[in-house]
Coordinates of C-alpha atoms and ligand atoms in Angstrom, one line a residue:
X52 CA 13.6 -23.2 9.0
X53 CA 16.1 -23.2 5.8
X54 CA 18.4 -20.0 5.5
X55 CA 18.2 -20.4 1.3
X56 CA 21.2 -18.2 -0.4
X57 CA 20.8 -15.9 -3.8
X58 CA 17.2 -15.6 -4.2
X59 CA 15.7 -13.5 -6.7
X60 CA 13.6 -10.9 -5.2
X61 CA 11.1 -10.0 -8.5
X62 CA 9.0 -12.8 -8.4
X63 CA 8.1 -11.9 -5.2
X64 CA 6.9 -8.2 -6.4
X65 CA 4.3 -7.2 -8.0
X66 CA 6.1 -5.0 -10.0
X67 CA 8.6 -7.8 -10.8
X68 CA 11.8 -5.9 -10.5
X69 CA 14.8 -6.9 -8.5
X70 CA 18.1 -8.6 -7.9
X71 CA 18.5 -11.3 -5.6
X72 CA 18.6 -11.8 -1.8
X73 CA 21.9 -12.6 -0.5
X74 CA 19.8 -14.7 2.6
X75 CA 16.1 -15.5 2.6
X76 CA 14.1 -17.6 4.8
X77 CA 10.1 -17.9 5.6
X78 CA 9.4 -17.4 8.8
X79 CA 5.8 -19.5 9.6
X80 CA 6.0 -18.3 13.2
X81 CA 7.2 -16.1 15.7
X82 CA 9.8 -18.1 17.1
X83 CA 11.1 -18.3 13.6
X84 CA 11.1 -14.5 13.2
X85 CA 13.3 -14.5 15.9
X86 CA 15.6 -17.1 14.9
X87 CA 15.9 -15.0 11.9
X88 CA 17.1 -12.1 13.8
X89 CA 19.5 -14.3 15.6
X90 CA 20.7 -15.1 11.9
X91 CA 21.0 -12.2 10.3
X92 CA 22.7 -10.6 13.9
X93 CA 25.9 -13.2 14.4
X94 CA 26.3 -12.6 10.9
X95 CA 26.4 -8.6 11.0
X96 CA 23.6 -8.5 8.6
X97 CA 20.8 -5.9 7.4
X98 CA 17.1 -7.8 8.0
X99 CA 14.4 -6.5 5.4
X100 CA 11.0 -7.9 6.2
X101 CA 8.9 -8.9 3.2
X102 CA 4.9 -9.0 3.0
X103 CA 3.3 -9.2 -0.6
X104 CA 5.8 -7.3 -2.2
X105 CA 2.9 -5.1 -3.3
X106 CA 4.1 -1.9 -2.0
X107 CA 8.2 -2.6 -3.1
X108 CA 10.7 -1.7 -5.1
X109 CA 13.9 -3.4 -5.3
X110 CA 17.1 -2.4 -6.4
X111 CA 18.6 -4.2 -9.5
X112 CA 22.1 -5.7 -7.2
X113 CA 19.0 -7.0 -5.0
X114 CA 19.7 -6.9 -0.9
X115 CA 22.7 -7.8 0.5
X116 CA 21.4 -9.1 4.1
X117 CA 18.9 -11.8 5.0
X118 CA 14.9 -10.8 3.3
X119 CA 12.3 -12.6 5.9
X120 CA 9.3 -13.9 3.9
X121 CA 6.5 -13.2 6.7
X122 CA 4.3 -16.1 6.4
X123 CA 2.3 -16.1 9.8
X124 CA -1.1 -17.3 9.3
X125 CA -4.5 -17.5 11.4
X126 CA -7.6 -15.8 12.2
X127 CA -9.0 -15.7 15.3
X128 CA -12.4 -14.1 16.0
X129 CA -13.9 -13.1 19.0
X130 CA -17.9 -11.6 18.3
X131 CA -16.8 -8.4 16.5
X132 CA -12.6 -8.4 17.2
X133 CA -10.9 -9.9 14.8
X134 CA -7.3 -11.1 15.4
X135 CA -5.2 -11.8 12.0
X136 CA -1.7 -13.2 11.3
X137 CA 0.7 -10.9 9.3
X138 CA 1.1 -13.0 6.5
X139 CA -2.4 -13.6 5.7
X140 CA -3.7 -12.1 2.2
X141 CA -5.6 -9.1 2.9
X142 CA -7.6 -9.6 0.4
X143 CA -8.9 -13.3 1.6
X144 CA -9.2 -11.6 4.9
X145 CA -11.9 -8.7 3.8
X146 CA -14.1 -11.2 2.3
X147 CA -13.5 -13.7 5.3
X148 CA -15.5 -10.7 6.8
X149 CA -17.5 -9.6 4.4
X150 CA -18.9 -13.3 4.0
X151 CA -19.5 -13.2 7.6
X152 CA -21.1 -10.2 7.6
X153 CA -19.1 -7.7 9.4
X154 CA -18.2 -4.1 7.7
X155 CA -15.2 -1.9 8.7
X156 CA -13.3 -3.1 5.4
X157 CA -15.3 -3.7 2.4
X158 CA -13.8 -0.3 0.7
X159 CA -10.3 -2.2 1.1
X160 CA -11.2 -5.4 -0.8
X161 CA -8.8 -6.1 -3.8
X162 CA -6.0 -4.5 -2.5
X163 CA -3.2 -6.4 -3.0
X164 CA -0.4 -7.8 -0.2
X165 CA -0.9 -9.0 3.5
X166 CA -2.4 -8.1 6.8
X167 CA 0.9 -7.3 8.1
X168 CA 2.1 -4.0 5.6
X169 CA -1.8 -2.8 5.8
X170 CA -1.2 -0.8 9.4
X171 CA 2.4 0.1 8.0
X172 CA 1.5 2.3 5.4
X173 CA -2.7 2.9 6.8
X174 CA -4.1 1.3 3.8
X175 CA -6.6 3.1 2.6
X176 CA -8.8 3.7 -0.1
X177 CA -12.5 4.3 -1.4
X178 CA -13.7 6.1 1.7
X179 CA -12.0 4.0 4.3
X180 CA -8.8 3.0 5.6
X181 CA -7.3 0.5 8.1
X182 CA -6.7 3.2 11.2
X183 CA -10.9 3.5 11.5
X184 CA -10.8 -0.3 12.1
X185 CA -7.7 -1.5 14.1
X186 CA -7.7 -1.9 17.4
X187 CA -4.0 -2.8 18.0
X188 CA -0.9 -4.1 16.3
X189 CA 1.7 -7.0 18.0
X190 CA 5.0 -5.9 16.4
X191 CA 8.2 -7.3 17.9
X192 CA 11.0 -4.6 19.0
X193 CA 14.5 -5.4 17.0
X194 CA 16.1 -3.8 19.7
X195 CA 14.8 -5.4 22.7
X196 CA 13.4 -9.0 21.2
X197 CA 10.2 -8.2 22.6
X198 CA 7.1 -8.4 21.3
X199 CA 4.9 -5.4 22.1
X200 CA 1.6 -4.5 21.9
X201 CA 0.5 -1.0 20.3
X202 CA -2.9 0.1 20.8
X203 CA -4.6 2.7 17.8
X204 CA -3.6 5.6 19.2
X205 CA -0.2 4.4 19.9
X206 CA 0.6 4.0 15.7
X207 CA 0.6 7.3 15.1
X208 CA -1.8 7.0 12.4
X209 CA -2.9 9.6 9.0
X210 CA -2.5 9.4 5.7
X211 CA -0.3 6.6 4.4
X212 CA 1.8 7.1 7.4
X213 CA 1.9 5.3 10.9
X214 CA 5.0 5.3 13.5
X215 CA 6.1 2.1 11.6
X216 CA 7.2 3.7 8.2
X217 CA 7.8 7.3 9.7
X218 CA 9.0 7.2 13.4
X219 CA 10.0 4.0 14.5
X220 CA 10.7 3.0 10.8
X221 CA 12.8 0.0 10.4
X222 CA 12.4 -0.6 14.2
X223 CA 9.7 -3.2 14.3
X224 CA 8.6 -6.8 12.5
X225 CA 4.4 -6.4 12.8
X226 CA 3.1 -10.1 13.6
X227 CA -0.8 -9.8 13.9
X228 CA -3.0 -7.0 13.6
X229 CA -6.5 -6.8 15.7
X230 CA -9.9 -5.4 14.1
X231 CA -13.1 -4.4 15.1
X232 CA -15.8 -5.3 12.6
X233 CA -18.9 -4.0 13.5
X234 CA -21.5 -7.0 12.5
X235 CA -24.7 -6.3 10.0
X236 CA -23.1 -2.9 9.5
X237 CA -24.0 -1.2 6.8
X238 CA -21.6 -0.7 3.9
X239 CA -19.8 2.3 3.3
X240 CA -20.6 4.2 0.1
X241 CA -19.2 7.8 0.3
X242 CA -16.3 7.7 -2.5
X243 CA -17.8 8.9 -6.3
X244 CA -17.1 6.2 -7.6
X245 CA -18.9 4.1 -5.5
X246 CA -21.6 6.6 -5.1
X247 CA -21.8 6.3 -8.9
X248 CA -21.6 2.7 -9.1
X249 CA -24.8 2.3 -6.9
X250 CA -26.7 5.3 -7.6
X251 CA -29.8 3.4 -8.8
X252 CA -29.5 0.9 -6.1
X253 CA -30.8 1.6 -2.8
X254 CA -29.1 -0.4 -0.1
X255 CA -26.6 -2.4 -1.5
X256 CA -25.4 -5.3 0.8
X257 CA -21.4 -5.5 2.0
X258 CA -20.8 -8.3 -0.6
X259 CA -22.4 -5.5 -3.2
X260 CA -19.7 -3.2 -2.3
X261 CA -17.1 -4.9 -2.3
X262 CA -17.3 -6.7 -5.6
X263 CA -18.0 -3.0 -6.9
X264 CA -14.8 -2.0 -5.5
X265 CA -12.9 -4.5 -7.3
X266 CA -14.9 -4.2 -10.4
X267 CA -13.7 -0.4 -9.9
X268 CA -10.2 -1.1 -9.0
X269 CA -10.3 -3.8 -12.0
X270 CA -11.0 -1.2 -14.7
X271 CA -7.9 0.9 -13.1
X272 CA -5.8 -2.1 -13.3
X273 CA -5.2 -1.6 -9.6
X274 CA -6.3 -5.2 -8.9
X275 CA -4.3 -7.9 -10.2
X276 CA -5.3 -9.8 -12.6
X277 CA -2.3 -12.5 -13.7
X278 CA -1.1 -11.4 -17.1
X279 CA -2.4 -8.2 -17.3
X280 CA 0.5 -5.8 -18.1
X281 CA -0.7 -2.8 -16.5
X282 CA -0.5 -4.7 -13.1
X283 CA 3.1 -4.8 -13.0
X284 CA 3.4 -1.9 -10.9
X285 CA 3.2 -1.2 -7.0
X286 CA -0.1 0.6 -7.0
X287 CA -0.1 4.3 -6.7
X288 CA 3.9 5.3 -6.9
X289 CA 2.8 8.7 -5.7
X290 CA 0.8 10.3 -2.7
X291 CA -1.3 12.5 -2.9
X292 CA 0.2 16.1 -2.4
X293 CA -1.2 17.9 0.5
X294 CA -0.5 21.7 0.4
X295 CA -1.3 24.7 2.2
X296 CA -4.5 26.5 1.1
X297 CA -2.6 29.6 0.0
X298 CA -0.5 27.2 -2.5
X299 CA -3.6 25.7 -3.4
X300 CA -4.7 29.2 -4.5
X301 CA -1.7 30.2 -6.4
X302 CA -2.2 26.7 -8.2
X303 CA -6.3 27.0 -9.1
X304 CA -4.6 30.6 -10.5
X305 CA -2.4 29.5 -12.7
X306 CA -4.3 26.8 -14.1
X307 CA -7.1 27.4 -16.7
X308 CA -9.2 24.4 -15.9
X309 CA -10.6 23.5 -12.3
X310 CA -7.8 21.9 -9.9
X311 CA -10.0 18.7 -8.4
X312 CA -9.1 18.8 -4.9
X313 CA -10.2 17.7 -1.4
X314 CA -10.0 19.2 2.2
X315 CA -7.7 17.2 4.3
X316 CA -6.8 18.3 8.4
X317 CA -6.1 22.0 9.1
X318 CA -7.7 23.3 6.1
X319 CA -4.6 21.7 4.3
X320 CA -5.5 20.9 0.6
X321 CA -5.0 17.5 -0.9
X322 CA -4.7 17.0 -4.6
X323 CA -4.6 13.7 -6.6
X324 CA -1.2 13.4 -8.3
X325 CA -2.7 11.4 -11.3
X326 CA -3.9 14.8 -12.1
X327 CA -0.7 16.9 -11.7
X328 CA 1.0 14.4 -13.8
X329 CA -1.4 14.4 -16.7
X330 CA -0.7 18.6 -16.3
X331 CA 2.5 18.3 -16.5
X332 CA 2.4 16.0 -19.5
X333 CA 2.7 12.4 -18.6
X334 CA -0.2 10.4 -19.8
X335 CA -2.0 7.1 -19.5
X336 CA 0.2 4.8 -21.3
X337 CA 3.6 7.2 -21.1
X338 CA 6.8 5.0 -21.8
X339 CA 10.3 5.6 -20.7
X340 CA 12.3 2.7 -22.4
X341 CA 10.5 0.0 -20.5
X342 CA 9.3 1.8 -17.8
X343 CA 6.4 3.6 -18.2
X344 CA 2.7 4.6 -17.2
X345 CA -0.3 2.4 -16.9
X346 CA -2.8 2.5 -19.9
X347 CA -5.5 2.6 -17.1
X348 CA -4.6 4.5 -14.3
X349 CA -2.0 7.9 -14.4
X350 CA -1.0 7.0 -10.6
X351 CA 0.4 3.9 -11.6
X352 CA 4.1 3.3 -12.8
X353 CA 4.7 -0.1 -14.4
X354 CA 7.3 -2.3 -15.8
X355 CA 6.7 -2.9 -19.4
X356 CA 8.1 -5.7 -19.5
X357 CA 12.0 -5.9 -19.0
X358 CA 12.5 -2.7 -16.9
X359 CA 15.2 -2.5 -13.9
X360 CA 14.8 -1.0 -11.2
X361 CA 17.2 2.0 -12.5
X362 CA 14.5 2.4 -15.3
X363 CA 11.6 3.5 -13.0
X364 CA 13.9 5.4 -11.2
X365 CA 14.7 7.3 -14.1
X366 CA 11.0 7.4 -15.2
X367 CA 10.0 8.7 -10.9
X368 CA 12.9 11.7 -11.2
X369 CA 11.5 12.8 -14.5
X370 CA 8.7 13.2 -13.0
X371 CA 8.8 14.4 -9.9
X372 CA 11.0 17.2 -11.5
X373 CA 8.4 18.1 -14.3
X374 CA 5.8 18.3 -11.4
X375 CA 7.9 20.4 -9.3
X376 CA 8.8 22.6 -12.2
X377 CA 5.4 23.2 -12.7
X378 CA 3.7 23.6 -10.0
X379 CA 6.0 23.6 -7.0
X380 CA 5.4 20.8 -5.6
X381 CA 7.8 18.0 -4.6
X382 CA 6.0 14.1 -5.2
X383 CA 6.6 11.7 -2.3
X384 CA 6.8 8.1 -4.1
X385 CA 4.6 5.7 -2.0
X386 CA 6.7 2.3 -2.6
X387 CA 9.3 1.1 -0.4
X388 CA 12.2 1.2 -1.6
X389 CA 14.8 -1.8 -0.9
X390 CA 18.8 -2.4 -1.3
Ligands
EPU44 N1 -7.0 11.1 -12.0 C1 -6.5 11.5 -13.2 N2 -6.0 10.5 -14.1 C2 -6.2 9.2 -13.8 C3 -6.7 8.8 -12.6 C4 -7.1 9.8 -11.7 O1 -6.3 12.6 -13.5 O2 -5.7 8.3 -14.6 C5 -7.4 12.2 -11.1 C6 -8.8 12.5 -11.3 O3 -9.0 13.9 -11.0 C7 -9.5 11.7 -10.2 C8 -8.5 11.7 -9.1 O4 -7.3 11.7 -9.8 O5 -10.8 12.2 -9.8 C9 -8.6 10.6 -8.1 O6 -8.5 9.4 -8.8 P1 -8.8 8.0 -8.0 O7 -10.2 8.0 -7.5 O8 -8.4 6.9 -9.0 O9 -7.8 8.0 -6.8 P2 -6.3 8.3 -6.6 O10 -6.3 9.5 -5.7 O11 -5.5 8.4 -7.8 C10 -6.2 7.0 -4.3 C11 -5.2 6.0 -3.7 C12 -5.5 4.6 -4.2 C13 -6.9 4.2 -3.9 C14 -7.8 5.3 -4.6 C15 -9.3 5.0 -4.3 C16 -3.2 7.3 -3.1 C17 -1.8 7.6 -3.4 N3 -3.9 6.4 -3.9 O12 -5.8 7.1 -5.7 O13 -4.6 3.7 -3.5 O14 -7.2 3.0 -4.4 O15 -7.5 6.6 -4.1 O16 -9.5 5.4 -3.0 O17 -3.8 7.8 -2.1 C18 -2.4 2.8 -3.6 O18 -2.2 3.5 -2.6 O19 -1.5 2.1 -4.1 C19 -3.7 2.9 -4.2 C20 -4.0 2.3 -5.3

């Protein structure tokens, strides 16, 4: 295992952005992981681990400890339970299912980065997301150097959250991730979009859906597609707000037009962002210098070209500001941020 010194951190984004890594190794398996802990320990330094840098945003002087490149690889299946190495492409995984057959996951195809971040941040999207399909996550304790084993319930689990980027953030390097697949189920299709998609078709198969989900995400620019400007971005940079129904009222009242929204727990209220910001003014294909907003998809900062980091932070606090401004409510950015 090579301890490499000054790395640049943008290449490994997908938003390219980033200084450089003041230690960065790759760590194949997990005796290396904790051979990197070791490292980074007898030298006093911070440890970030990376995935597929989909979900990132680095700062421009880059990160001054050692990044760990989480390249664990392997699937293991056993009938429907489905045990996957953090550092394999989630992406390769879902059709490794689909291929064989087995649904749970065909709503999540084309979504960039590993298996590892996916229970992190409960990937979801297009009607489903991870939490309905994991069955446990092998993570290993930075405090105690063991490797422990946390069944669903134990992650803590809801919407783009889990106890490893709320609670215990910061706490735990996830390994492997377990699903259960259920085999010659039947695809999903309860998102419009997909609904739309299939509505002359009558029982599209699970290889139907998920092309149509990246034919979907494709025409948001929310799959990658080398060279495409608009895919220099993290993905959403905002979640969804979810407010209390009586601020949902005062909202729909001030508004002339319908507010699109959707029921989340409690009777809470959950209202896409990429509609708040084109409200408040920032459209498809909004630039800030060179940050800016994707020509296909509101929810979607990206890096024109030769933005900084401090240029999408600039673009984020104008917006977030204009949104509260208007409507009261405060944007949570969905990227991590690092350094
Ligand atoms: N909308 C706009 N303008 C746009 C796009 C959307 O006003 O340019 C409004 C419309 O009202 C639309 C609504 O937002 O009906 C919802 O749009 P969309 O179906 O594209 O979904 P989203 O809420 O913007 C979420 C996830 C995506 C996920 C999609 C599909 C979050 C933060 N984002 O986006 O996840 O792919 O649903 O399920 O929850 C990600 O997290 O990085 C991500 C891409």
């Amino acid at each position: 295992m090579q301890f490499l010194e000054h790395v640049p951190l943008a290449p490994y984004t997908t938003f390219k952005i980033g200084g450089p890594a003041r230690w960065f190794a790759e760590a194949a398996t997990e005796a290396d992981i904790l051979k990197a802990v070791e490292f980074a320990r007898s030298r006093n330094l911070p440890l970030f681990p990376l995935g597929g840098g989909s979900n990132l945003l680095v700062a421009d002087a880059g990160f001054p400890g050692l990044v760990l490149h989480i390249a664990l690889k392997g699937i293991e299946q056993e009938k429907e339970i489905f045990t996957v190495s953090a550092g394999e492409n989630w992406d390769c995984f879902v059709s490794h299912a689909v291929e064989r057959d087995f649904a749970g996951i065909e709503c999540l195809a084309g979504i960039p980065g590993t298996v590892g971040g996916t229970p992190i941040q409960n990937v979801g999207a297009y009607g489903q997301e991870v939490s309905e399909t994991v069955v446990s996550v092998r993570a290993l304790n930075l405090a105690t150097l063991e490797f422990e084993e946390f069944a669903n319930a134990a992650c803590g689990f809801s919407y783009r959250r889990s106890i490893f980027n709320s609670t215990e953030r910061g706490k735990y390097i996830v390994t492997r991730v377990t699903y259960a697949l259920r085999e010659s189920g039947q695809p999903k299709i309860a998102y419009a979009d997909l609904k739309r998609h299939f509505q002359n078709s009558a029982t599209p198969s699970l290889r139907e859906v998920s092309d149509a989900v990246r034919t979907i995400r494709r025409s948001k620019g929310m799959y990658i597609v080398a060279g495409d400007p608009d895919c220099r971005s993290a993905g959403s940079f905002f979640k969804n707000p979810i407010v209390s129904a009586e601020q949902y009222v005062r909202i729909a009242a001030q508004e002339e037009i319908e507010v699109p929204h959707y029921m989340a727990a409690d009777g809470a209220v959950k209202i896409p962002a990429a509609w708040l910001l084109e409200r408040a003014g920032f459209h498809k294909g909004y630039a800030l210098g060179e940050a800016g907003i994707s020509t296909r998809h509101t929810l979607a900062l990206v890096n024109r070209g030769a933005a900084k980091a401090a240029d999408i932070f600039a673009l984020r606090d104008r917006i977030t500001a204009e949104v509260e401004s208007r409507f009261g409510i405060r944007l949570d950015p969905e990227p991590v941020l690092v350094g």
